[in-house]
CSV table of C-alpha atoms (C1' of nucleotides) in Angstrom, one decimal:
chain,number,residue,atom,x,y,z
A,27,UNK,CA,0.0,0.0,0.0
A,28,UNK,CA,1.2,3.5,-0.8
A,29,UNK,CA,1.5,6.3,1.8
A,30,UNK,CA,-1.2,8.5,0.4
A,31,UNK,CA,-3.7,5.6,0.2
A,32,UNK,CA,-2.8,4.5,3.8
A,33,UNK,CA,-3.1,8.0,5.0
A,34,UNK,CA,-6.6,8.5,3.6
A,35,UNK,CA,-7.6,5.1,4.9
A,36,UNK,CA,-6.4,6.0,8.4
A,37,UNK,CA,-8.4,9.3,8.3
A,38,UNK,CA,-11.5,7.5,7.2
A,39,UNK,CA,-11.2,4.8,9.7
A,40,UNK,CA,-10.5,7.1,12.6
A,41,UNK,CA,-13.5,9.2,11.6
A,42,UNK,CA,-15.8,6.2,11.4
A,43,UNK,CA,-14.6,4.9,14.8
A,44,UNK,CA,-15.4,8.4,16.3
A,45,UNK,CA,-18.8,8.3,14.7
A,46,UNK,CA,-19.6,5.0,16.2
A,47,UNK,CA,-18.7,6.3,19.6
A,48,UNK,CA,-20.7,9.5,19.4
A,49,UNK,CA,-17.9,11.8,18.3
A,50,UNK,CA,-18.4,14.1,15.3
A,51,UNK,CA,-16.8,12.4,12.3
A,52,UNK,CA,-15.0,15.5,11.1
A,53,UNK,CA,-13.6,16.2,14.6
A,54,UNK,CA,-12.1,12.7,14.7
A,55,UNK,CA,-10.7,13.1,11.2
A,56,UNK,CA,-9.0,16.4,12.1
A,57,UNK,CA,-7.6,14.6,15.1
A,58,UNK,CA,-6.4,11.8,12.9
A,59,UNK,CA,-4.7,14.2,10.5
A,60,UNK,CA,-2.9,16.0,13.3
A,61,UNK,CA,-1.8,12.8,14.9
A,62,UNK,CA,0.0,11.7,11.8
A,63,UNK,CA,1.5,15.1,10.9
A,64,UNK,CA,5.1,15.5,11.9
A,65,UNK,CA,4.5,19.3,12.0
A,66,UNK,CA,1.8,21.4,13.4
A,67,UNK,CA,-0.8,22.3,10.7
A,68,UNK,CA,-2.6,25.6,10.0
A,69,UNK,CA,-6.4,25.9,9.5
A,70,UNK,CA,-5.8,26.3,5.7
A,71,UNK,CA,-3.8,23.0,5.7
A,72,UNK,CA,-6.6,21.1,7.4
A,73,UNK,CA,-9.3,22.6,5.3
A,74,UNK,CA,-7.4,21.6,2.1
A,75,UNK,CA,-6.6,18.1,3.3
A,76,UNK,CA,-10.1,17.2,4.4
A,77,UNK,CA,-12.0,19.4,1.9
A,78,UNK,CA,-14.0,21.1,4.6
A,79,UNK,CA,-15.1,24.7,5.3
A,80,UNK,CA,-13.4,27.2,7.4
A,81,UNK,CA,-16.2,27.3,9.9
A,82,UNK,CA,-16.3,23.6,10.3
A,83,UNK,CA,-12.6,23.5,10.8
A,84,UNK,CA,-12.7,26.3,13.4
A,85,UNK,CA,-15.5,24.7,15.4
A,86,UNK,CA,-14.0,21.3,15.5
A,87,UNK,CA,-10.6,22.5,16.5
A,88,UNK,CA,-12.2,24.4,19.3
A,89,UNK,CA,-13.9,21.1,20.5
A,90,UNK,CA,-10.6,19.2,20.2
A,91,UNK,CA,-8.9,21.8,22.3
A,92,UNK,CA,-11.8,21.7,24.8
A,93,UNK,CA,-11.1,18.0,25.1
A,94,UNK,CA,-7.5,18.8,25.8
A,95,UNK,CA,-6.1,16.6,23.0
A,96,UNK,CA,-5.2,19.3,20.5
A,97,UNK,CA,-3.0,22.4,21.1
A,98,UNK,CA,-2.7,25.7,19.5
A,99,UNK,CA,0.8,26.8,18.6
A,100,UNK,CA,2.4,30.0,17.2
A,101,UNK,CA,5.3,30.1,14.9
A,102,UNK,CA,7.7,33.0,15.2
A,103,UNK,CA,7.1,35.5,12.5
A,104,UNK,CA,3.9,33.8,11.3
A,105,UNK,CA,0.6,35.5,12.0
A,106,UNK,CA,-1.6,32.4,11.7
A,107,UNK,CA,-2.2,29.7,14.2
A,108,UNK,CA,-1.0,26.2,14.0
A,109,UNK,CA,-2.4,23.1,15.6
A,110,UNK,CA,-0.8,19.8,16.9
A,111,UNK,CA,-2.3,16.8,18.6
A,112,UNK,CA,-1.3,15.2,21.9
A,113,UNK,CA,1.6,13.0,21.0
A,114,UNK,CA,1.5,10.6,24.0
A,115,UNK,CA,-1.1,8.0,23.4
A,116,UNK,CA,-1.4,7.1,27.1
A,117,UNK,CA,-2.1,10.7,27.8
A,118,UNK,CA,-4.6,10.9,24.9
A,119,UNK,CA,-6.5,8.0,26.3
A,120,UNK,CA,-6.4,9.4,29.8
A,121,UNK,CA,-7.8,12.7,28.6
A,122,UNK,CA,-10.6,11.0,26.7
A,123,UNK,CA,-11.5,8.7,29.6
A,124,UNK,CA,-11.6,11.7,32.0
A,125,UNK,CA,-13.7,13.9,29.8
A,126,UNK,CA,-16.2,11.2,29.0
A,127,UNK,CA,-16.5,10.5,32.7
A,128,UNK,CA,-17.0,14.2,33.5
A,129,UNK,CA,-19.4,15.0,30.7
A,130,UNK,CA,-21.5,11.8,30.5
A,131,UNK,CA,-21.0,9.4,33.3
A,132,UNK,CA,-21.0,11.7,36.3
A,133,UNK,CA,-24.2,13.5,35.3
A,134,UNK,CA,-25.9,10.1,34.7
A,135,UNK,CA,-24.8,9.0,38.2
A,136,UNK,CA,-26.4,12.1,39.7
A,137,UNK,CA,-29.7,11.3,38.0
A,138,UNK,CA,-29.5,7.7,39.1
A,139,UNK,CA,-29.0,8.8,42.6
A,140,UNK,CA,-31.9,11.2,42.5
A,141,UNK,CA,-34.4,8.8,41.0
A,142,UNK,CA,-33.6,5.9,43.2
A,143,UNK,CA,-34.7,8.1,46.1
A,144,UNK,CA,-38.4,7.9,45.2
A,145,UNK,CA,-40.6,8.4,48.2
A,146,UNK,CA,-42.1,5.4,49.8
A,147,UNK,CA,-44.2,3.7,47.2
A,148,UNK,CA,-44.9,0.1,47.9
A,149,UNK,CA,-46.0,-1.2,44.5
A,150,UNK,CA,-44.0,-4.1,43.0
A,151,UNK,CA,-43.1,-1.8,40.1
A,152,UNK,CA,-41.8,0.9,42.3
A,153,UNK,CA,-39.7,-1.3,44.6
A,154,UNK,CA,-38.3,-3.1,41.6
A,155,UNK,CA,-37.4,0.2,40.1
A,156,UNK,CA,-35.7,1.3,43.2
A,157,UNK,CA,-33.7,-1.9,43.4
A,158,UNK,CA,-32.7,-1.7,39.8
A,159,UNK,CA,-31.6,1.9,39.7
A,160,UNK,CA,-29.7,1.5,43.0
A,161,UNK,CA,-27.9,-1.5,41.5
A,162,UNK,CA,-27.2,0.5,38.4
A,163,UNK,CA,-25.9,3.4,40.4
A,164,UNK,CA,-23.6,1.1,42.3
A,165,UNK,CA,-22.3,-0.6,39.2
A,166,UNK,CA,-21.7,2.5,37.2
A,167,UNK,CA,-20.0,4.4,40.0
A,168,UNK,CA,-17.7,1.4,40.6
A,169,UNK,CA,-16.9,1.1,36.9
A,170,UNK,CA,-16.2,4.8,36.8
A,171,UNK,CA,-13.9,4.5,39.9
A,172,UNK,CA,-12.1,1.6,38.3
A,173,UNK,CA,-11.4,3.5,35.1
A,174,UNK,CA,-10.1,6.4,37.2
A,175,UNK,CA,-7.8,4.1,39.2
A,176,UNK,CA,-6.5,2.6,35.9
A,177,UNK,CA,-5.8,5.8,34.2
A,178,UNK,CA,-4.3,7.6,37.1
A,179,UNK,CA,-1.3,5.4,37.0
A,180,UNK,CA,1.5,7.2,35.3
A,181,UNK,CA,3.1,5.9,32.1
A,182,UNK,CA,2.1,2.6,30.4
A,183,UNK,CA,-1.0,2.3,32.5
A,184,UNK,CA,-2.3,-0.5,30.2
A,185,UNK,CA,0.8,-2.7,30.7
A,186,UNK,CA,0.7,-2.0,34.4
A,187,UNK,CA,-2.9,-2.9,34.6
A,188,UNK,CA,-2.5,-6.1,32.7
A,189,UNK,CA,0.4,-7.1,34.9
A,190,UNK,CA,-1.7,-6.6,38.0
A,191,UNK,CA,-4.6,-8.5,36.6
A,192,UNK,CA,-2.4,-11.5,35.8
A,193,UNK,CA,-1.6,-12.1,39.4
B,10,UNK,CA,-40.0,12.4,43.6
B,11,UNK,CA,-42.9,10.2,42.5
B,12,UNK,CA,-42.4,6.9,40.8
B,13,UNK,CA,-43.9,7.9,37.4
B,14,UNK,CA,-41.7,11.0,37.3
B,15,UNK,CA,-38.6,9.0,38.3
B,16,UNK,CA,-39.4,6.3,35.7
B,17,UNK,CA,-39.7,8.8,32.9
B,18,UNK,CA,-36.5,10.5,34.0
B,19,UNK,CA,-34.7,7.2,34.0
B,20,UNK,CA,-35.8,6.4,30.4
B,21,UNK,CA,-34.8,9.8,29.2
B,22,UNK,CA,-31.4,9.7,30.8
B,23,UNK,CA,-30.6,6.2,29.6
B,24,UNK,CA,-31.6,7.2,26.1
B,25,UNK,CA,-29.4,10.3,26.2
B,26,UNK,CA,-26.5,8.3,27.5
B,27,UNK,CA,-26.9,5.8,24.7
B,28,UNK,CA,-27.0,8.6,22.2
B,29,UNK,CA,-23.8,10.1,23.5
B,30,UNK,CA,-22.2,6.7,23.0
B,31,UNK,CA,-23.4,6.2,19.5
B,32,UNK,CA,-26.4,4.0,20.4
B,33,UNK,CA,-29.9,4.7,18.9
B,34,UNK,CA,-31.8,6.7,21.5
B,35,UNK,CA,-35.0,4.6,21.2
B,36,UNK,CA,-33.0,1.4,21.5
B,37,UNK,CA,-31.6,2.6,24.7
B,38,UNK,CA,-35.0,3.7,26.0
B,39,UNK,CA,-36.5,0.4,25.2
B,40,UNK,CA,-33.7,-1.2,27.1
B,41,UNK,CA,-34.3,1.1,30.0
B,42,UNK,CA,-38.0,0.3,30.1
B,43,UNK,CA,-37.3,-3.5,30.0
B,44,UNK,CA,-34.7,-3.2,32.7
B,45,UNK,CA,-37.1,-1.6,35.2
B,46,UNK,CA,-40.0,-3.8,34.3
B,47,UNK,CA,-40.6,-6.6,36.8
B,48,UNK,CA,-42.4,-8.5,34.0
B,49,UNK,CA,-41.7,-9.1,30.4
B,50,UNK,CA,-43.4,-6.6,28.1
B,51,UNK,CA,-45.2,-7.1,24.8
B,52,UNK,CA,-44.6,-4.9,21.7
B,53,UNK,CA,-47.9,-3.2,22.4
B,54,UNK,CA,-46.7,-2.4,25.9
B,55,UNK,CA,-43.5,-0.8,24.7
B,56,UNK,CA,-45.2,1.1,21.9
B,57,UNK,CA,-47.6,2.6,24.3
B,58,UNK,CA,-45.2,3.5,27.0
B,59,UNK,CA,-42.7,5.2,24.7
B,60,UNK,CA,-45.2,6.5,22.1
B,61,UNK,CA,-43.3,4.9,19.2
B,62,UNK,CA,-44.5,3.0,16.1
B,63,UNK,CA,-44.7,-0.7,15.7
B,64,UNK,CA,-41.9,-0.7,13.1
B,65,UNK,CA,-39.5,1.2,15.3
B,66,UNK,CA,-40.2,-1.0,18.2
B,67,UNK,CA,-39.7,-4.2,16.1
B,68,UNK,CA,-36.4,-3.0,14.6
B,69,UNK,CA,-34.9,-1.9,17.9
B,70,UNK,CA,-36.0,-5.0,19.7
B,71,UNK,CA,-34.2,-7.0,17.0
B,72,UNK,CA,-31.1,-4.9,17.6
B,73,UNK,CA,-31.2,-5.4,21.3
B,74,UNK,CA,-31.5,-9.2,20.8
B,75,UNK,CA,-28.6,-9.1,18.4
B,76,UNK,CA,-26.6,-7.4,21.1
B,77,UNK,CA,-27.6,-10.3,23.4
B,78,UNK,CA,-29.0,-8.1,26.1
B,79,UNK,CA,-32.8,-8.6,25.5
B,80,UNK,CA,-34.6,-11.9,25.2
B,81,UNK,CA,-37.8,-13.0,23.6
B,82,UNK,CA,-40.2,-14.9,25.8
B,83,UNK,CA,-43.4,-16.8,25.2
B,84,UNK,CA,-46.2,-17.0,27.7
B,85,UNK,CA,-48.3,-20.2,27.6
B,86,UNK,CA,-51.6,-19.6,26.0
B,87,UNK,CA,-50.6,-16.2,24.7
B,88,UNK,CA,-49.9,-15.8,21.0
B,89,UNK,CA,-47.8,-12.6,21.1
B,90,UNK,CA,-44.2,-12.3,22.1
B,91,UNK,CA,-42.8,-10.8,25.3
B,92,UNK,CA,-39.4,-9.2,25.9
B,93,UNK,CA,-37.2,-9.0,28.9
B,94,UNK,CA,-33.8,-7.5,29.5
B,95,UNK,CA,-30.7,-9.2,30.8
B,96,UNK,CA,-31.0,-8.9,34.6
B,97,UNK,CA,-27.4,-9.3,35.6
B,98,UNK,CA,-25.6,-6.0,35.3
B,99,UNK,CA,-22.2,-7.7,35.2
B,100,UNK,CA,-23.3,-9.8,32.3
B,101,UNK,CA,-24.9,-6.8,30.6
B,102,UNK,CA,-21.7,-4.8,30.7
B,103,UNK,CA,-19.7,-7.9,29.6
B,104,UNK,CA,-22.0,-8.3,26.6
B,105,UNK,CA,-21.7,-4.7,25.6
B,106,UNK,CA,-18.0,-4.6,26.0
B,107,UNK,CA,-17.6,-7.7,23.8
B,108,UNK,CA,-19.9,-6.6,21.1
B,109,UNK,CA,-18.3,-3.2,20.9
B,110,UNK,CA,-14.9,-4.9,20.7
B,111,UNK,CA,-16.1,-7.3,18.0
B,112,UNK,CA,-17.9,-4.7,15.9
B,113,UNK,CA,-15.8,-1.6,16.2
B,114,UNK,CA,-12.4,-2.2,17.8
B,115,UNK,CA,-11.3,-5.4,16.1
B,116,UNK,CA,-12.1,-4.0,12.6
B,117,UNK,CA,-10.2,-0.9,13.4
B,118,UNK,CA,-7.2,-2.9,14.5
B,119,UNK,CA,-7.2,-4.8,11.2
B,120,UNK,CA,-7.1,-1.5,9.3
B,121,UNK,CA,-4.3,-0.2,11.6
B,122,UNK,CA,-2.3,-3.3,10.9
B,123,UNK,CA,-2.8,-3.0,7.1
B,124,UNK,CA,-1.9,0.6,6.8
B,125,UNK,CA,1.2,0.6,9.0
B,126,UNK,CA,2.6,-1.9,6.5
B,127,UNK,CA,3.1,0.8,3.8
B,128,UNK,CA,5.9,-0.2,1.5
B,129,UNK,CA,9.3,1.4,1.9
B,130,UNK,CA,8.8,5.1,1.6
B,131,UNK,CA,11.5,7.1,3.1
B,132,UNK,CA,9.9,10.5,3.5
B,133,UNK,CA,9.7,12.0,7.0
B,134,UNK,CA,5.9,12.0,6.6
B,135,UNK,CA,5.7,8.4,5.7
B,136,UNK,CA,8.0,7.2,8.5
B,137,UNK,CA,6.2,9.3,11.1
B,138,UNK,CA,3.0,7.8,9.8
B,139,UNK,CA,4.3,4.3,10.2
B,140,UNK,CA,5.5,5.0,13.7
B,141,UNK,CA,2.3,6.5,14.8
B,142,UNK,CA,0.0,3.9,13.4
B,143,UNK,CA,2.1,1.1,14.8
B,144,UNK,CA,2.1,2.8,18.2
B,145,UNK,CA,-1.7,3.2,17.9
B,146,UNK,CA,-2.1,-0.4,16.9
B,147,UNK,CA,-0.1,-1.5,19.8
B,148,UNK,CA,-2.0,0.6,22.3
B,149,UNK,CA,-5.5,-0.2,21.0
B,150,UNK,CA,-4.8,-4.0,20.9
B,151,UNK,CA,-3.5,-3.9,24.4
B,152,UNK,CA,-6.4,-1.9,25.7
B,153,UNK,CA,-8.7,-4.3,24.0
B,154,UNK,CA,-6.9,-7.3,25.6
B,155,UNK,CA,-7.1,-5.6,29.0
B,156,UNK,CA,-10.8,-5.1,28.7
B,157,UNK,CA,-11.2,-8.8,27.7
B,158,UNK,CA,-9.1,-9.8,30.7
B,159,UNK,CA,-11.2,-7.7,33.0
B,160,UNK,CA,-14.6,-8.9,31.8
B,161,UNK,CA,-13.7,-12.5,31.5
B,162,UNK,CA,-13.6,-12.7,35.3
B,163,UNK,CA,-16.7,-14.4,36.5
B,164,UNK,CA,-19.0,-12.4,38.9
B,165,UNK,CA,-18.3,-9.0,40.3
B,166,UNK,CA,-15.5,-8.4,37.9
B,167,UNK,CA,-15.4,-4.7,38.8
B,168,UNK,CA,-14.8,-5.4,42.5
B,169,UNK,CA,-12.2,-8.0,41.6
B,170,UNK,CA,-10.4,-5.7,39.3
B,171,UNK,CA,-10.4,-2.8,41.8
B,172,UNK,CA,-8.9,-5.2,44.4
B,173,UNK,CA,-6.2,-6.3,42.1
B,174,UNK,CA,-5.4,-2.7,41.2
B,175,UNK,CA,-5.0,-1.6,44.8
B,176,UNK,CA,-2.1,-4.0,45.5
C,28,DT,C1',-57.3,-23.2,3.2
C,29,DT,C1',-59.1,-19.4,5.2
C,30,DG,C1',-58.8,-15.8,8.2
C,31,DA,C1',-57.4,-13.9,12.6
C,32,DA,C1',-53.5,-12.4,15.3
C,33,DC,C1',-49.3,-10.9,15.3
C,34,DT,C1',-44.4,-9.4,13.4
C,35,DT,C1',-41.2,-7.7,9.9
C,36,DT,C1',-39.8,-4.9,6.2
C,37,DC,C1',-38.8,-0.9,3.8
C,38,DA,C1',-39.8,3.4,1.0
C,39,DA,C1',-41.1,7.8,2.2
C,40,DA,C1',-41.5,11.4,5.7
C,41,DA,C1',-39.9,13.5,9.7
C,42,DT,C1',-36.3,14.9,12.5
C,43,DA,C1',-31.7,15.7,14.1
C,44,DT,C1',-27.1,16.6,13.1
C,45,DT,C1',-23.5,18.6,10.5
C,46,DT,C1',-21.7,21.8,7.3
C,47,DT,C1',-21.3,25.9,4.8
C,48,DG,C1',-20.1,30.6,3.9
C,49,DA,C1',-20.5,35.2,4.7
C,50,DA,C1',-20.7,38.8,8.2
C,51,DA,C1',-18.8,40.1,12.5
C,52,DC,C1',-15.0,40.2,15.3
C,53,DA,C1',-9.9,40.5,16.6
C,54,DT,C1',-5.2,41.5,15.9
C,55,DT,C1',-1.4,43.3,13.7
C,56,DT,C1',1.0,46.2,10.3
C,57,DA,C1',1.7,50.1,7.4
D,30,DT,C1',-6.4,54.7,12.0
D,31,DA,C1',-7.1,52.2,7.9
D,32,DA,C1',-6.2,48.1,5.7
D,33,DA,C1',-4.7,43.5,5.7
D,34,DT,C1',-4.7,39.1,7.7
D,35,DG,C1',-6.7,35.8,10.1
D,36,DT,C1',-10.5,33.6,13.3
D,37,DT,C1',-15.2,32.9,15.1
D,38,DT,C1',-20.1,32.8,14.9
D,39,DC,C1',-24.5,31.4,13.5
D,40,DA,C1',-28.6,31.2,10.4
D,41,DA,C1',-29.6,28.7,6.5
D,42,DA,C1',-28.7,24.7,3.6
D,43,DA,C1',-27.2,20.1,3.1
D,44,DT,C1',-26.9,15.7,4.8
D,45,DA,C1',-27.5,11.7,7.8
D,46,DT,C1',-30.3,9.3,10.8
D,47,DT,C1',-34.4,7.9,12.7
D,48,DT,C1',-39.2,7.0,12.5
D,49,DT,C1',-43.5,6.0,10.5
D,50,DG,C1',-47.1,3.1,8.7
D,51,DA,C1',-49.0,0.3,5.4
D,52,DA,C1',-48.1,-3.8,2.8
D,53,DA,C1',-46.1,-8.2,3.0
D,54,DG,C1',-44.9,-12.0,5.7
D,55,DT,C1',-45.6,-15.6,9.3
D,56,DT,C1',-48.0,-18.7,12.3
D,57,DC,C1',-51.7,-20.9,14.2
D,58,DA,C1',-56.6,-22.3,15.0
D,59,DA,C1',-60.9,-23.5,13.2
DNA sequence: TTGAACTTTCAAAATATTTTGAAACATTTA
DNA sequence: TAAATGTTTCAAAATATTTTGAAAGTTCAA
C-alpha cells in the first residue's frame, strides 16, 4: 500500500470509529490528520486536506482543544495559528476517559442517585425500580472509579494494569 | 420524587447516555424500560409506554436481541411475544464490551495493521505515519486485551479488578 | 385453506445533526 | 487609523439518521 492511500484510509477509519462512539466524524478526522502530521498544521492546511469549510474546521478545532487533546501553537514571524495533537497515546486515552466521565458518566450518576430516592411507594413496580436503579448506580459508580484508578497510573497504564490482573 | 416521574427521567437519561455513545436513543430507551419492568413486556406495551411506532419497536428489539441483552419470551396460551432485559448487570456490561470490541475495535485494528505496512517510503511524513499507526495499533490492541481480561472474570469483575489494582 | 393475530420490512416522511459561507470580530502592520 | 490578515459565529442549507405506517410475511386455530 502507498503512503497516500494508507493516510486516507487512516483518516476515514478514525473518523468512522469516532462516529460509532458518538464523536463528530470531522472532529475525529481532524484529530487523525494532526496525529500523523510531523509538523503542526494551519487551518488552511486542514481545510485543504479534508475538503471542509473554514467554519467547520474552526469549530471542531475548538472542540478538540476543549477535550485537551489538540493544542494551538504559534510560529515566530507567522501570523496564523498552528495546531498539533497530543503525542503521547497514554495521555490521549487518559484525557478522553476523563472527559467522558466528567461529561457523560458523572451526570448520569447524579440522575440515578436522584431517581432511586423515590418516596415510599410500595407497589411491586416501584420497589423493583428502586432496586434496579440502585444496583445500576452502584455498578456505574464502581466502573467509573475503576477507570479512574486505571488511568491515574503514570506511564504505560495499560501494561501496568494487565500485569496486576495476571496475578 | 414520584415513581412515574422517576421512571420517565430514567428512560430519558438512559436514552441520552446511549445517544452520546453512538447507540440509537430509542433502542436505549426500550432497554431502560425493560430493565425496570418486573415482568416481560409485549410490543404493544412498549409502543404505548414510549409512544413509538410498531416498526420502530420491532427493529430496535431486534437490535437489542442481536446485542444479546434482550430476550424473547413466550407466555403459555398467549400468541404474542414478550421481551425482557438481561437482569445481571455484570453480564450486561460484559456483553456490551464484547460486542463493541467485535464490531468496532477489532475491525479498526485490522485496518491499523494494514496501513502501518506501507511499502518502503522514506519521507519524514511516511516514516512518522508508520511509527504513529504502529504505536496506535499496539496501544489499542493492548487496551482491547485488557478489557477482555477484565470482563472474562466471573461475577463481580469490577470489584475483583479494583482489588487487584489496589495492590 | 381461510382468516385472525401478530411481526417484519422498507420506502417515504420526519427529525436531528452537521456543514457551509458570509458577516462580524480580533489583531497586527503600514 | 485604515487596511490587511486571520478567526469565530451562527442562520440557513445540506446531509444523515431515525421514525412511521402500510403492505407483505408468518403462524396458528378452526
